[in-house]
Amino acid sequence: MTTLADPVPGGRPGDVERATALSAELTGRGVHGVVLSYVDTAGIGRVKTVPTAKLAAAAAWGVGMSPVFDTFLADDSIVTTDVLGSPDGDLRLYPDLDRLAVLAGQPGWAWAPVDRITQEGEPHPGCGRTVLRRIVADAAERHGVTFRAAIEIEWAVGRGDRPGGAFVPAVTGPAYGAVRQVESSDYAADLLAALAAQGVDVEQLHPEYAPGQFEVSVGALDPVAAADRSVLVRQTIRAVAIRHGLAVSFSPAVLGQGVGNGGHLHLSAWRDGVNLHSGGGRRYGMTAEAESFTAGVLARLPALLAVTAPSPASYLRLRPSQWAGVFTVWGRETREAAVRIVTGTTGQRERAANLEVKPVDLAANPYLALACVIAAGLDGLTSSAALPDEVTGDPVRLAAAEAAARGVRRLPASLAESVAEFREDEVVRAALGPVLADAVIAVREGEIAAADGLDDDGVAAAYRWKY
Ligand code: GLU
Ligand code: MG
């Protein structure tokens, strides 16, 4: 389990001694520097690094970084809110030593996610990892509910020279194809080795549908660790690719048309060590609480999209019949439903049953995405929300009258629509707190303005190499 304690000036109890020992051990293993990593509101990974010898100092006093990054856009321009975006101020970045990994794809480096606090030792309200830690701690304390989560990762592998900024697939074989597996053999084997060396338990790796696309799925962890792992796995996929002369894109839409890169989010709620999504008396073995949790997520998806699909490029992916789940429906193993119920196979259900939220991509800050999805689900659980009827097949085929009668809605088709929904959703905004909720609105509006006037190919090109 992830430590849910906030960092404190001087270091969390025991951390300085631990970091001192770690830094000696890492130096002995040829590690020269540690990457301190977080994800900003726009979904861009931001880092500072310290020499390995400074790890104990970082564990004690943190490393400085401006809060201005909370309102950076993907193109590094800056917007402002009442509180954020000013050139003033400084924050301290504290590594979570439990999550430190020696980077097998980047010899000489280790990596750790950070929490950010103020110079006065207060949690920084813009820190997404802190927000998620608190939501998870609060759910355990107030509701006796814990979670297991995993984020699937899809990415496109292109030629490393990126001619003119273009994406040229580095492999040509078909979707799920043996040809593509052979073409990518050395890269994929090195990637599996690197992930294993970093303690990432990979479930599977396969060639995906879109040109040059692959997917990796990993085992479930507590939500904070799952978000950390999502960042670490992407860092590793990119690092191994660069060593093979390849370029990777996690952008929701690498091209203006066609199937995009998803970041499907798997989540299960547990009480007293028992999976609420299995062994119950409701549909597909769900307990009443699991149904209500699922109903809560489903009902708030339009607003959640401002967090789970935060880029103008997200809406190139979120089109019907591309398995991205753009209708407010749920179904068992239904790949066009926004929420897919995964029961697992007989014999594995107690462990494996979960819900999969599909309109999530890898432009999303995974800490914020998990925080908001969990908050929506908990709101459903605590209000005993009713889960509507299941819809199977592709909802795009439903005639308008039937869709309306069954409560089936198309999810927002643009970032502007998602932001409008987010503004109206008290529960999702409250999950983030006012400072971060305002940052989400300001950053999304900044991205909308940045993409204004671009056609689909222009949007894809603008964000292709950002994520
Ligand atoms: N690439 C699809 C997406 O954009 C998902 C395909 C799948 O179900 O794995 O979400
Ligand atoms: Mg996939």
Tab-separated table of C-alpha atoms and ligand atoms in Angstrom:
chain	number	residue	atom	x	y	z
A	1	MET	CA	0.000	0.000	0.000
A	2	THR	CA	1.116	3.538	-0.700
A	3	THR	CA	1.922	5.642	2.344
A	4	LEU	CA	-0.954	8.058	2.689
A	5	ALA	CA	0.985	10.472	4.943
A	6	ASP	CA	1.748	14.016	3.773
A	7	PRO	CA	5.396	15.022	3.542
A	8	VAL	CA	6.661	17.311	6.338
A	9	PRO	CA	9.656	19.674	6.478
A	10	GLY	CA	12.563	17.653	7.867
A	11	GLY	CA	11.161	14.517	6.194
A	12	ARG	CA	8.485	11.905	6.894
A	13	PRO	CA	9.492	9.789	9.902
A	14	GLY	CA	12.300	7.440	8.900
A	15	ASP	CA	12.653	8.820	5.367
A	16	VAL	CA	15.996	10.578	5.788
A	17	GLU	CA	17.716	7.462	7.183
A	18	ARG	CA	16.122	5.406	4.463
A	19	ALA	CA	17.144	7.838	1.707
A	20	THR	CA	20.706	7.925	3.050
A	21	ALA	CA	20.957	4.139	2.826
A	22	LEU	CA	19.215	4.138	-0.569
A	23	SER	CA	21.559	6.706	-2.021
A	24	ALA	CA	24.589	4.591	-1.051
A	25	GLU	CA	22.957	1.496	-2.525
A	26	LEU	CA	21.973	3.299	-5.728
A	27	THR	CA	25.439	4.784	-6.161
A	28	GLY	CA	26.836	1.269	-5.829
A	29	ARG	CA	24.512	0.182	-8.635
A	30	GLY	CA	25.763	2.936	-10.947
A	31	VAL	CA	22.803	5.262	-10.488
A	32	HIS	CA	23.947	8.890	-10.837
A	33	GLY	CA	20.677	10.767	-10.621
A	34	VAL	CA	17.059	10.512	-9.486
A	35	VAL	CA	14.177	11.820	-11.595
A	36	LEU	CA	11.529	13.498	-9.421
A	37	SER	CA	8.291	13.227	-11.345
A	38	TYR	CA	4.788	14.644	-11.310
A	39	VAL	CA	2.051	15.344	-13.837
A	40	ASP	CA	0.638	18.813	-14.403
A	41	THR	CA	-2.990	19.842	-14.893
A	42	ALA	CA	-2.617	19.637	-18.690
A	43	GLY	CA	-1.402	16.040	-18.387
A	44	ILE	CA	2.234	16.752	-19.181
A	45	GLY	CA	4.858	14.956	-17.117
A	46	ARG	CA	7.149	17.487	-15.444
A	47	VAL	CA	10.399	16.652	-13.662
A	48	LYS	CA	13.366	17.873	-11.713
A	49	THR	CA	16.375	15.656	-11.149
A	50	VAL	CA	18.910	15.468	-8.302
A	51	PRO	CA	22.267	13.707	-8.098
A	52	THR	CA	21.928	10.450	-6.177
A	53	ALA	CA	24.010	11.926	-3.339
A	54	LYS	CA	21.276	14.545	-2.779
A	55	LEU	CA	18.447	12.046	-2.283
A	56	ALA	CA	18.535	12.323	1.521
A	57	ALA	CA	18.417	16.131	1.296
A	58	ALA	CA	15.413	15.839	-1.038
A	59	ALA	CA	13.677	13.458	1.412
A	60	ALA	CA	14.297	15.932	4.243
A	61	TRP	CA	13.642	19.298	2.638
A	62	GLY	CA	12.245	18.618	-0.807
A	63	VAL	CA	13.402	20.176	-4.052
A	64	GLY	CA	12.179	23.578	-5.217
A	65	MET	CA	9.866	24.084	-8.172
A	66	SER	CA	7.520	26.887	-9.127
A	67	PRO	CA	3.745	26.349	-8.739
A	68	VAL	CA	3.313	27.979	-12.150
A	69	PHE	CA	3.353	24.561	-13.848
A	70	ASP	CA	-0.157	23.899	-12.540
A	71	THR	CA	-1.383	26.285	-15.220
A	72	PHE	CA	1.031	25.377	-18.008
A	73	LEU	CA	-0.487	24.234	-21.287
A	74	ALA	CA	0.797	21.375	-23.414
A	75	ASP	CA	2.734	23.894	-25.559
A	76	ASP	CA	4.386	25.373	-22.412
A	77	SER	CA	2.469	28.646	-22.550
A	78	ILE	CA	0.919	29.771	-19.263
A	79	VAL	CA	-2.620	30.700	-18.231
A	80	THR	CA	-3.690	32.096	-14.877
A	81	THR	CA	-6.373	31.656	-12.232
A	82	ASP	CA	-7.053	33.763	-9.116
A	83	VAL	CA	-4.433	31.710	-7.276
A	84	LEU	CA	-2.159	30.064	-9.838
A	85	GLY	CA	-0.038	31.045	-12.810
A	86	SER	CA	1.935	33.802	-11.126
A	87	PRO	CA	5.739	33.886	-11.390
A	88	ASP	CA	5.862	34.202	-7.580
A	89	GLY	CA	6.270	31.446	-5.028
A	90	ASP	CA	8.004	28.109	-4.675
A	91	LEU	CA	7.005	24.573	-3.743
A	92	ARG	CA	8.972	21.654	-2.338
A	93	LEU	CA	8.911	18.332	-4.192
A	94	TYR	CA	9.137	15.304	-1.872
A	95	PRO	CA	9.933	11.887	-3.379
A	96	ASP	CA	7.848	8.904	-2.257
A	97	LEU	CA	10.657	6.460	-1.442
A	98	ASP	CA	8.232	3.502	-1.475
A	99	ARG	CA	7.798	4.043	-5.194
A	100	LEU	CA	11.416	4.702	-6.150
A	101	ALA	CA	12.487	2.572	-9.127
A	102	VAL	CA	15.853	2.120	-10.795
A	103	LEU	CA	15.158	2.850	-14.467
A	104	ALA	CA	16.185	-0.160	-16.519
A	105	GLY	CA	15.531	1.752	-19.755
A	106	GLN	CA	17.679	4.720	-18.658
A	107	PRO	CA	20.967	3.398	-17.262
A	108	GLY	CA	22.343	5.727	-14.577
A	109	TRP	CA	18.920	6.941	-13.445
A	110	ALA	CA	16.328	6.171	-10.815
A	111	TRP	CA	12.815	7.628	-10.654
A	112	ALA	CA	10.363	8.573	-7.925
A	113	PRO	CA	6.954	10.301	-7.932
A	114	VAL	CA	6.629	13.360	-5.723
A	115	ASP	CA	4.096	15.133	-3.556
A	116	ARG	CA	4.311	18.899	-3.440
A	117	ILE	CA	4.027	21.010	-0.286
A	118	THR	CA	4.524	24.703	0.379
A	119	GLN	CA	7.591	26.220	2.034
A	120	GLU	CA	5.408	26.472	5.148
A	121	GLY	CA	4.863	22.717	5.107
A	122	GLU	CA	1.217	22.837	3.981
A	123	PRO	CA	-0.096	20.495	1.283
A	124	HIS	CA	-0.163	22.339	-2.055
A	125	PRO	CA	-3.794	22.510	-3.258
A	126	GLY	CA	-2.607	22.056	-6.865
A	127	CYS	CA	-0.920	18.707	-6.150
A	128	GLY	CA	-2.939	15.992	-7.877
A	129	ARG	CA	-1.142	13.159	-6.093
A	130	THR	CA	-2.018	14.716	-2.734
A	131	VAL	CA	-5.663	15.067	-3.802
A	132	LEU	CA	-5.805	11.378	-4.742
A	133	ARG	CA	-4.054	10.284	-1.526
A	134	ARG	CA	-6.634	12.199	0.476
A	135	ILE	CA	-9.635	10.823	-1.413
A	136	VAL	CA	-8.364	7.279	-0.934
A	137	ALA	CA	-7.645	7.868	2.776
A	138	ASP	CA	-11.033	9.489	3.269
A	139	ALA	CA	-12.868	6.629	1.527
A	140	ALA	CA	-11.199	4.132	3.855
A	141	GLU	CA	-11.845	6.194	6.967
A	142	ARG	CA	-15.404	7.376	6.343
A	143	HIS	CA	-16.821	4.568	4.229
A	144	GLY	CA	-14.561	1.583	4.985
A	145	VAL	CA	-13.947	1.213	1.252
A	146	THR	CA	-10.603	0.609	-0.460
A	147	PHE	CA	-9.803	0.343	-4.160
A	148	ARG	CA	-7.709	-1.515	-6.659
A	149	ALA	CA	-6.933	0.155	-9.965
A	150	ALA	CA	-4.960	-0.239	-13.164
A	151	ILE	CA	-4.539	1.939	-16.220
A	152	GLU	CA	-4.126	0.321	-19.644
A	153	ILE	CA	-1.590	1.979	-21.879
A	154	GLU	CA	-1.861	2.244	-25.657
A	155	TRP	CA	0.809	3.929	-27.725
A	156	ALA	CA	1.985	4.324	-31.297
A	157	VAL	CA	5.545	3.456	-32.314
A	158	GLY	CA	6.966	5.571	-35.121
A	159	ARG	CA	10.230	6.159	-36.894
A	160	GLY	CA	12.606	8.003	-34.589
A	161	ASP	CA	13.463	10.741	-37.099
A	162	ARG	CA	9.814	11.967	-37.189
A	163	PRO	CA	10.137	13.504	-40.688
A	164	GLY	CA	8.633	17.004	-40.567
A	165	GLY	CA	6.986	16.143	-37.245
A	166	ALA	CA	4.993	13.407	-38.966
A	167	PHE	CA	4.171	10.005	-37.534
A	168	VAL	CA	5.551	7.230	-39.730
A	169	PRO	CA	4.685	3.824	-38.236
A	170	ALA	CA	7.837	1.859	-37.463
A	171	VAL	CA	5.999	-1.405	-38.029
A	172	THR	CA	3.523	-2.296	-40.737
A	173	GLY	CA	1.883	-5.597	-39.736
A	174	PRO	CA	-1.851	-5.926	-39.049
A	175	ALA	CA	-3.763	-5.295	-35.819
A	176	TYR	CA	-3.111	-8.015	-33.240
A	177	GLY	CA	-0.876	-9.411	-35.981
A	178	ALA	CA	1.954	-11.877	-35.761
A	179	VAL	CA	3.821	-9.849	-38.384
A	180	ARG	CA	3.862	-6.765	-36.174
A	181	GLN	CA	4.976	-8.818	-33.180
A	182	VAL	CA	7.963	-10.114	-35.152
A	183	GLU	CA	8.766	-6.640	-36.519
A	184	SER	CA	8.882	-5.253	-32.980
A	185	SER	CA	10.535	-8.288	-31.428
A	186	ASP	CA	13.741	-6.737	-30.013
A	187	TYR	CA	12.030	-3.555	-28.833
A	188	ALA	CA	9.204	-5.419	-27.133
A	189	ALA	CA	11.538	-7.940	-25.475
A	190	ASP	CA	13.710	-5.128	-24.094
A	191	LEU	CA	10.583	-3.381	-22.881
A	192	LEU	CA	9.338	-6.482	-21.036
A	193	ALA	CA	12.777	-6.936	-19.480
A	194	ALA	CA	12.906	-3.302	-18.341
A	195	LEU	CA	9.415	-3.403	-16.837
A	196	ALA	CA	10.160	-6.669	-15.022
A	197	ALA	CA	13.421	-5.236	-13.654
A	198	GLN	CA	11.406	-2.301	-12.288
A	199	GLY	CA	8.950	-4.582	-10.531
A	200	VAL	CA	6.050	-3.835	-12.892
A	201	ASP	CA	3.881	-6.908	-13.243
A	202	VAL	CA	2.821	-6.936	-16.872
A	203	GLU	CA	-0.348	-8.864	-17.665
A	204	GLN	CA	0.030	-8.713	-21.425
A	205	LEU	CA	1.553	-6.815	-24.340
A	206	HIS	CA	0.071	-6.872	-27.840
A	207	PRO	CA	-0.001	-5.143	-31.225
A	208	GLU	CA	-3.167	-2.984	-31.219
A	209	TYR	CA	-5.603	-1.831	-33.899
A	210	ALA	CA	-4.212	1.494	-35.163
A	211	PRO	CA	-1.063	1.852	-37.315
A	212	GLY	CA	2.070	1.132	-35.269
A	213	GLN	CA	-0.016	0.801	-32.104
A	214	PHE	CA	0.708	-1.406	-29.090
A	215	GLU	CA	-0.917	-1.942	-25.708
A	216	VAL	CA	0.360	-3.064	-22.353
A	217	SER	CA	-1.804	-3.959	-19.377
A	218	VAL	CA	-0.449	-4.243	-15.857
A	219	GLY	CA	-1.621	-5.658	-12.536
A	220	ALA	CA	-3.913	-3.688	-10.219
A	221	LEU	CA	-2.599	-1.749	-7.215
A	222	ASP	CA	-3.999	0.814	-4.799
A	223	PRO	CA	-5.042	3.924	-6.785
A	224	VAL	CA	-2.040	6.121	-5.937
A	225	ALA	CA	0.385	3.345	-6.828
A	226	ALA	CA	-1.596	2.627	-10.014
A	227	ALA	CA	-1.258	6.277	-11.097
A	228	ASP	CA	2.462	6.247	-10.255
A	229	ARG	CA	2.860	3.050	-12.236
A	230	SER	CA	1.106	4.544	-15.250
A	231	VAL	CA	3.671	7.378	-15.298
A	232	LEU	CA	6.621	5.022	-14.757
A	233	VAL	CA	5.508	2.585	-17.464
A	234	ARG	CA	5.197	5.404	-20.001
A	235	GLN	CA	8.636	6.756	-19.058
A	236	THR	CA	10.002	3.242	-19.642
A	237	ILE	CA	8.170	2.660	-22.941
A	238	ARG	CA	9.604	5.935	-24.231
A	239	ALA	CA	13.129	5.316	-22.919
A	240	VAL	CA	13.404	1.831	-24.416
A	241	ALA	CA	12.011	3.133	-27.720
A	242	ILE	CA	14.586	5.915	-27.929
A	243	ARG	CA	17.369	3.378	-27.395
A	244	HIS	CA	15.960	1.516	-30.409
A	245	GLY	CA	15.832	4.664	-32.566
A	246	LEU	CA	12.037	4.832	-32.316
A	247	ALA	CA	9.618	7.607	-31.331
A	248	VAL	CA	6.472	6.936	-29.308
A	249	SER	CA	3.234	8.857	-28.943
A	250	PHE	CA	0.651	8.387	-26.193
A	251	SER	CA	-1.492	11.149	-27.677
A	252	PRO	CA	-5.213	10.284	-27.750
A	253	ALA	CA	-5.086	10.830	-31.522
A	254	VAL	CA	-1.773	10.438	-33.318
A	255	LEU	CA	-3.594	11.062	-36.600
A	256	GLY	CA	-6.668	13.173	-37.396
A	257	GLN	CA	-8.776	10.133	-38.305
A	258	GLY	CA	-9.094	6.574	-37.092
A	259	VAL	CA	-8.704	4.709	-33.820
A	260	GLY	CA	-6.785	6.501	-31.084
A	261	ASN	CA	-4.778	5.684	-27.974
A	262	GLY	CA	-6.898	4.955	-24.910
A	263	GLY	CA	-5.936	4.829	-21.274
A	264	HIS	CA	-8.824	2.678	-20.009
A	265	LEU	CA	-9.130	2.814	-16.275
A	266	HIS	CA	-9.940	-0.350	-14.324
A	267	LEU	CA	-11.300	0.069	-10.841
A	268	SER	CA	-12.817	-2.108	-8.130
A	269	ALA	CA	-14.116	-1.137	-4.693
A	270	TRP	CA	-13.467	-3.442	-1.731
A	271	ARG	CA	-14.804	-3.691	1.808
A	272	ASP	CA	-13.025	-5.708	4.494
A	273	GLY	CA	-10.892	-7.385	1.861
A	274	VAL	CA	-13.919	-8.459	-0.215
A	275	ASN	CA	-14.417	-7.315	-3.805
A	276	LEU	CA	-17.804	-5.558	-4.010
A	277	HIS	CA	-18.018	-6.314	-7.755
A	278	SER	CA	-18.247	-10.063	-7.265
A	279	GLY	CA	-20.317	-12.548	-5.285
A	280	GLY	CA	-23.270	-10.156	-4.844
A	281	GLY	CA	-26.937	-10.674	-5.626
A	282	ARG	CA	-27.257	-8.022	-8.321
A	283	ARG	CA	-26.509	-8.115	-12.055
A	284	TYR	CA	-23.378	-10.064	-13.000
A	285	GLY	CA	-22.585	-10.750	-9.377
A	286	MET	CA	-22.322	-7.097	-8.397
A	287	THR	CA	-23.311	-6.175	-4.855
A	288	ALA	CA	-25.840	-3.382	-4.375
A	289	GLU	CA	-22.924	-1.117	-3.462
A	290	ALA	CA	-21.010	-1.973	-6.637
A	291	GLU	CA	-24.080	-1.219	-8.747
A	292	SER	CA	-24.492	2.148	-7.051
A	293	PHE	CA	-20.774	2.896	-7.392
A	294	THR	CA	-20.991	2.095	-11.119
A	295	ALA	CA	-24.141	4.238	-11.433
A	296	GLY	CA	-22.297	7.153	-9.820
A	297	VAL	CA	-19.462	6.950	-12.334
A	298	LEU	CA	-21.838	6.572	-15.278
A	299	ALA	CA	-23.991	9.547	-14.265
A	300	ARG	CA	-21.035	11.912	-13.971
A	301	LEU	CA	-19.139	10.888	-17.098
A	302	PRO	CA	-20.008	14.040	-19.069
A	303	ALA	CA	-18.274	16.183	-16.412
A	304	LEU	CA	-15.528	13.637	-15.755
A	305	LEU	CA	-14.426	13.973	-19.366
A	306	ALA	CA	-12.908	17.391	-18.584
A	307	VAL	CA	-10.418	15.435	-16.472
A	308	THR	CA	-10.230	12.042	-18.216
A	309	ALA	CA	-10.166	13.421	-21.784
A	310	PRO	CA	-8.474	16.795	-21.276
A	311	SER	CA	-6.964	17.561	-24.672
A	312	PRO	CA	-8.480	18.882	-27.889
A	313	ALA	CA	-6.922	15.708	-29.360
A	314	SER	CA	-9.032	13.603	-26.961
A	315	TYR	CA	-12.131	14.400	-29.019
A	316	LEU	CA	-10.596	13.043	-32.217
A	317	ARG	CA	-10.437	9.698	-30.399
A	318	LEU	CA	-13.872	9.943	-28.756
A	319	ARG	CA	-15.928	8.978	-31.785
A	320	PRO	CA	-18.523	6.212	-32.017
A	321	SER	CA	-17.549	2.698	-33.081
A	322	GLN	CA	-13.851	3.077	-32.181
A	323	TRP	CA	-14.074	1.188	-28.864
A	324	ALA	CA	-13.499	4.428	-26.965
A	325	GLY	CA	-16.960	4.317	-25.296
A	326	VAL	CA	-18.747	7.557	-26.137
A	327	PHE	CA	-22.262	6.782	-24.885
A	328	THR	CA	-23.467	6.818	-21.278
A	329	VAL	CA	-24.149	3.099	-21.158
A	330	TRP	CA	-22.747	0.144	-19.318
A	331	GLY	CA	-22.572	-3.472	-20.377
A	332	ARG	CA	-20.836	-6.695	-19.563
A	333	GLU	CA	-17.781	-7.052	-21.811
A	334	THR	CA	-19.296	-4.459	-24.164
A	335	ARG	CA	-16.487	-2.610	-25.859
A	336	GLU	CA	-18.612	0.291	-27.076
A	337	ALA	CA	-20.014	1.002	-23.597
A	338	ALA	CA	-18.404	3.852	-21.686
A	339	VAL	CA	-18.403	1.563	-18.653
A	340	ARG	CA	-17.596	-2.072	-19.328
A	341	ILE	CA	-18.326	-4.559	-16.585
A	342	VAL	CA	-15.547	-7.096	-16.314
A	343	THR	CA	-16.656	-10.142	-14.343
A	344	GLY	CA	-13.533	-12.232	-14.882
A	345	THR	CA	-13.634	-15.947	-15.555
A	346	THR	CA	-15.251	-18.488	-13.272
A	347	GLY	CA	-12.749	-19.260	-10.545
A	348	GLN	CA	-11.087	-15.822	-10.722
A	349	ARG	CA	-14.020	-13.526	-10.090
A	350	GLU	CA	-13.407	-12.628	-6.474
A	351	ARG	CA	-10.087	-11.142	-7.457
A	352	ALA	CA	-10.705	-10.039	-11.043
A	353	ALA	CA	-14.164	-8.430	-11.198
A	354	ASN	CA	-13.978	-4.673	-11.849
A	355	LEU	CA	-15.365	-1.895	-13.921
A	356	GLU	CA	-13.508	-0.405	-16.876
A	357	VAL	CA	-13.997	3.258	-17.737
A	358	LYS	CA	-13.203	3.725	-21.417
A	359	PRO	CA	-13.415	7.450	-22.198
A	360	VAL	CA	-10.088	8.004	-20.448
A	361	ASP	CA	-6.887	8.723	-22.350
A	362	LEU	CA	-3.234	9.261	-21.600
A	363	ALA	CA	-3.370	13.032	-21.895
A	364	ALA	CA	-5.215	12.781	-18.553
A	365	ASN	CA	-3.330	13.369	-15.343
A	366	PRO	CA	-3.809	9.863	-13.871
A	367	TYR	CA	-3.965	11.154	-10.288
A	368	LEU	CA	-6.768	13.568	-11.133
A	369	ALA	CA	-8.589	11.031	-13.289
A	370	LEU	CA	-8.609	8.416	-10.527
A	371	ALA	CA	-9.533	10.981	-7.874
A	372	CYS	CA	-12.557	12.204	-9.823
A	373	VAL	CA	-13.767	8.771	-10.956
A	374	ILE	CA	-13.527	7.465	-7.387
A	375	ALA	CA	-15.357	10.523	-6.047
A	376	ALA	CA	-18.146	10.048	-8.606
A	377	GLY	CA	-18.447	6.367	-7.703
A	378	LEU	CA	-18.470	7.056	-3.977
A	379	ASP	CA	-21.187	9.642	-4.472
A	380	GLY	CA	-23.252	6.953	-6.208
A	381	LEU	CA	-22.481	4.418	-3.484
A	382	THR	CA	-23.389	6.697	-0.598
A	383	SER	CA	-26.612	7.892	-2.277
A	384	SER	CA	-27.587	4.310	-3.300
A	385	ALA	CA	-27.818	5.450	-6.930
A	386	ALA	CA	-29.763	3.121	-9.220
A	387	LEU	CA	-27.910	1.560	-12.138
A	388	PRO	CA	-30.033	1.735	-15.306
A	389	ASP	CA	-30.615	-1.206	-17.654
A	390	GLU	CA	-27.670	-2.671	-19.488
A	391	VAL	CA	-27.195	-1.773	-23.160
A	392	THR	CA	-25.345	-4.252	-25.357
A	393	GLY	CA	-24.088	-3.844	-28.906
A	394	ASP	CA	-23.048	-0.523	-30.421
A	395	PRO	CA	-25.272	2.247	-28.983
A	396	VAL	CA	-24.762	4.312	-32.143
A	397	ARG	CA	-27.366	2.022	-33.736
A	398	LEU	CA	-30.119	3.086	-31.337
A	399	ALA	CA	-32.672	5.401	-32.942
A	400	ALA	CA	-32.868	8.802	-31.242
A	401	ALA	CA	-36.238	8.065	-29.578
A	402	GLU	CA	-35.087	4.730	-28.203
A	403	ALA	CA	-31.809	6.225	-26.946
A	404	ALA	CA	-33.735	8.989	-25.184
A	405	ALA	CA	-36.185	6.484	-23.662
A	406	ARG	CA	-33.299	4.407	-22.311
A	407	GLY	CA	-31.391	7.428	-21.021
A	408	VAL	CA	-28.527	6.909	-23.470
A	409	ARG	CA	-26.586	10.114	-24.084
A	410	ARG	CA	-23.705	10.840	-26.396
A	411	LEU	CA	-20.811	12.051	-24.254
A	412	PRO	CA	-19.425	15.537	-24.969
A	413	ALA	CA	-18.022	15.717	-28.482
A	414	SER	CA	-15.677	18.615	-27.741
A	415	LEU	CA	-13.496	19.845	-24.905
A	416	ALA	CA	-15.691	22.947	-24.631
A	417	GLU	CA	-18.759	20.750	-23.956
A	418	SER	CA	-16.872	18.773	-21.310
A	419	VAL	CA	-15.779	21.954	-19.550
A	420	ALA	CA	-19.382	23.210	-19.533
A	421	GLU	CA	-20.449	19.923	-17.867
A	422	PHE	CA	-17.552	20.113	-15.404
A	423	ARG	CA	-18.530	23.626	-14.349
A	424	GLU	CA	-21.993	22.325	-13.382
A	425	ASP	CA	-20.859	19.224	-11.495
A	426	GLU	CA	-20.388	19.988	-7.811
A	427	VAL	CA	-19.208	16.501	-6.881
A	428	VAL	CA	-16.437	16.301	-9.462
A	429	ARG	CA	-15.282	19.851	-8.786
A	430	ALA	CA	-15.345	19.283	-5.030
A	431	ALA	CA	-13.150	16.194	-5.447
A	432	LEU	CA	-10.398	18.441	-6.777
A	433	GLY	CA	-10.971	21.388	-4.461
A	434	PRO	CA	-11.504	24.954	-5.685
A	435	VAL	CA	-7.883	25.744	-6.612
A	436	LEU	CA	-7.394	22.694	-8.783
A	437	ALA	CA	-10.929	22.838	-10.229
A	438	ASP	CA	-10.267	26.418	-11.365
A	439	ALA	CA	-6.919	25.320	-12.803
A	440	VAL	CA	-8.651	22.552	-14.774
A	441	ILE	CA	-11.090	25.078	-16.267
A	442	ALA	CA	-8.369	27.637	-17.067
A	443	VAL	CA	-6.029	25.062	-18.606
A	444	ARG	CA	-8.791	23.462	-20.707
A	445	GLU	CA	-9.919	26.871	-21.943
A	446	GLY	CA	-6.292	27.626	-22.792
A	447	GLU	CA	-6.042	24.411	-24.808
A	448	ILE	CA	-9.330	25.186	-26.594
A	449	ALA	CA	-7.948	28.601	-27.590
A	450	ALA	CA	-4.616	27.076	-28.644
A	451	ALA	CA	-6.394	24.629	-30.953
A	452	ASP	CA	-8.861	27.172	-32.303
A	453	GLY	CA	-9.066	27.148	-36.097
A	454	LEU	CA	-7.105	23.912	-36.519
A	455	ASP	CA	-8.655	21.092	-38.525
A	456	ASP	CA	-8.478	17.487	-37.291
A	457	ASP	CA	-5.055	16.862	-38.804
A	458	GLY	CA	-3.819	20.133	-37.332
A	459	VAL	CA	-5.029	19.202	-33.836
A	460	ALA	CA	-3.430	15.761	-34.109
A	461	ALA	CA	-0.145	17.327	-35.260
A	462	ALA	CA	-0.166	19.957	-32.501
A	463	TYR	CA	-0.398	17.363	-29.711
A	464	ARG	CA	1.220	14.338	-31.399
A	465	TRP	CA	4.548	14.445	-29.569
A	466	LYS	CA	3.419	16.166	-26.342
A	467	TYR	CA	2.178	13.151	-24.391
B	1	GLU	N1	-7.926	2.055	-28.923
B	1	GLU	C1	-9.205	2.022	-28.284
B	1	GLU	C2	-9.408	3.329	-27.526
B	1	GLU	O1	-9.125	4.327	-28.030
B	1	GLU	C3	-9.342	0.849	-27.354
B	1	GLU	C4	-9.184	-0.515	-27.946
B	1	GLU	C5	-9.347	-1.584	-26.866
B	1	GLU	O2	-10.470	-1.858	-26.448
B	1	GLU	O3	-8.334	-2.054	-26.372
B	1	GLU	O4	-9.860	3.407	-26.431
B	2	MG	MG	-6.637	-1.751	-26.413
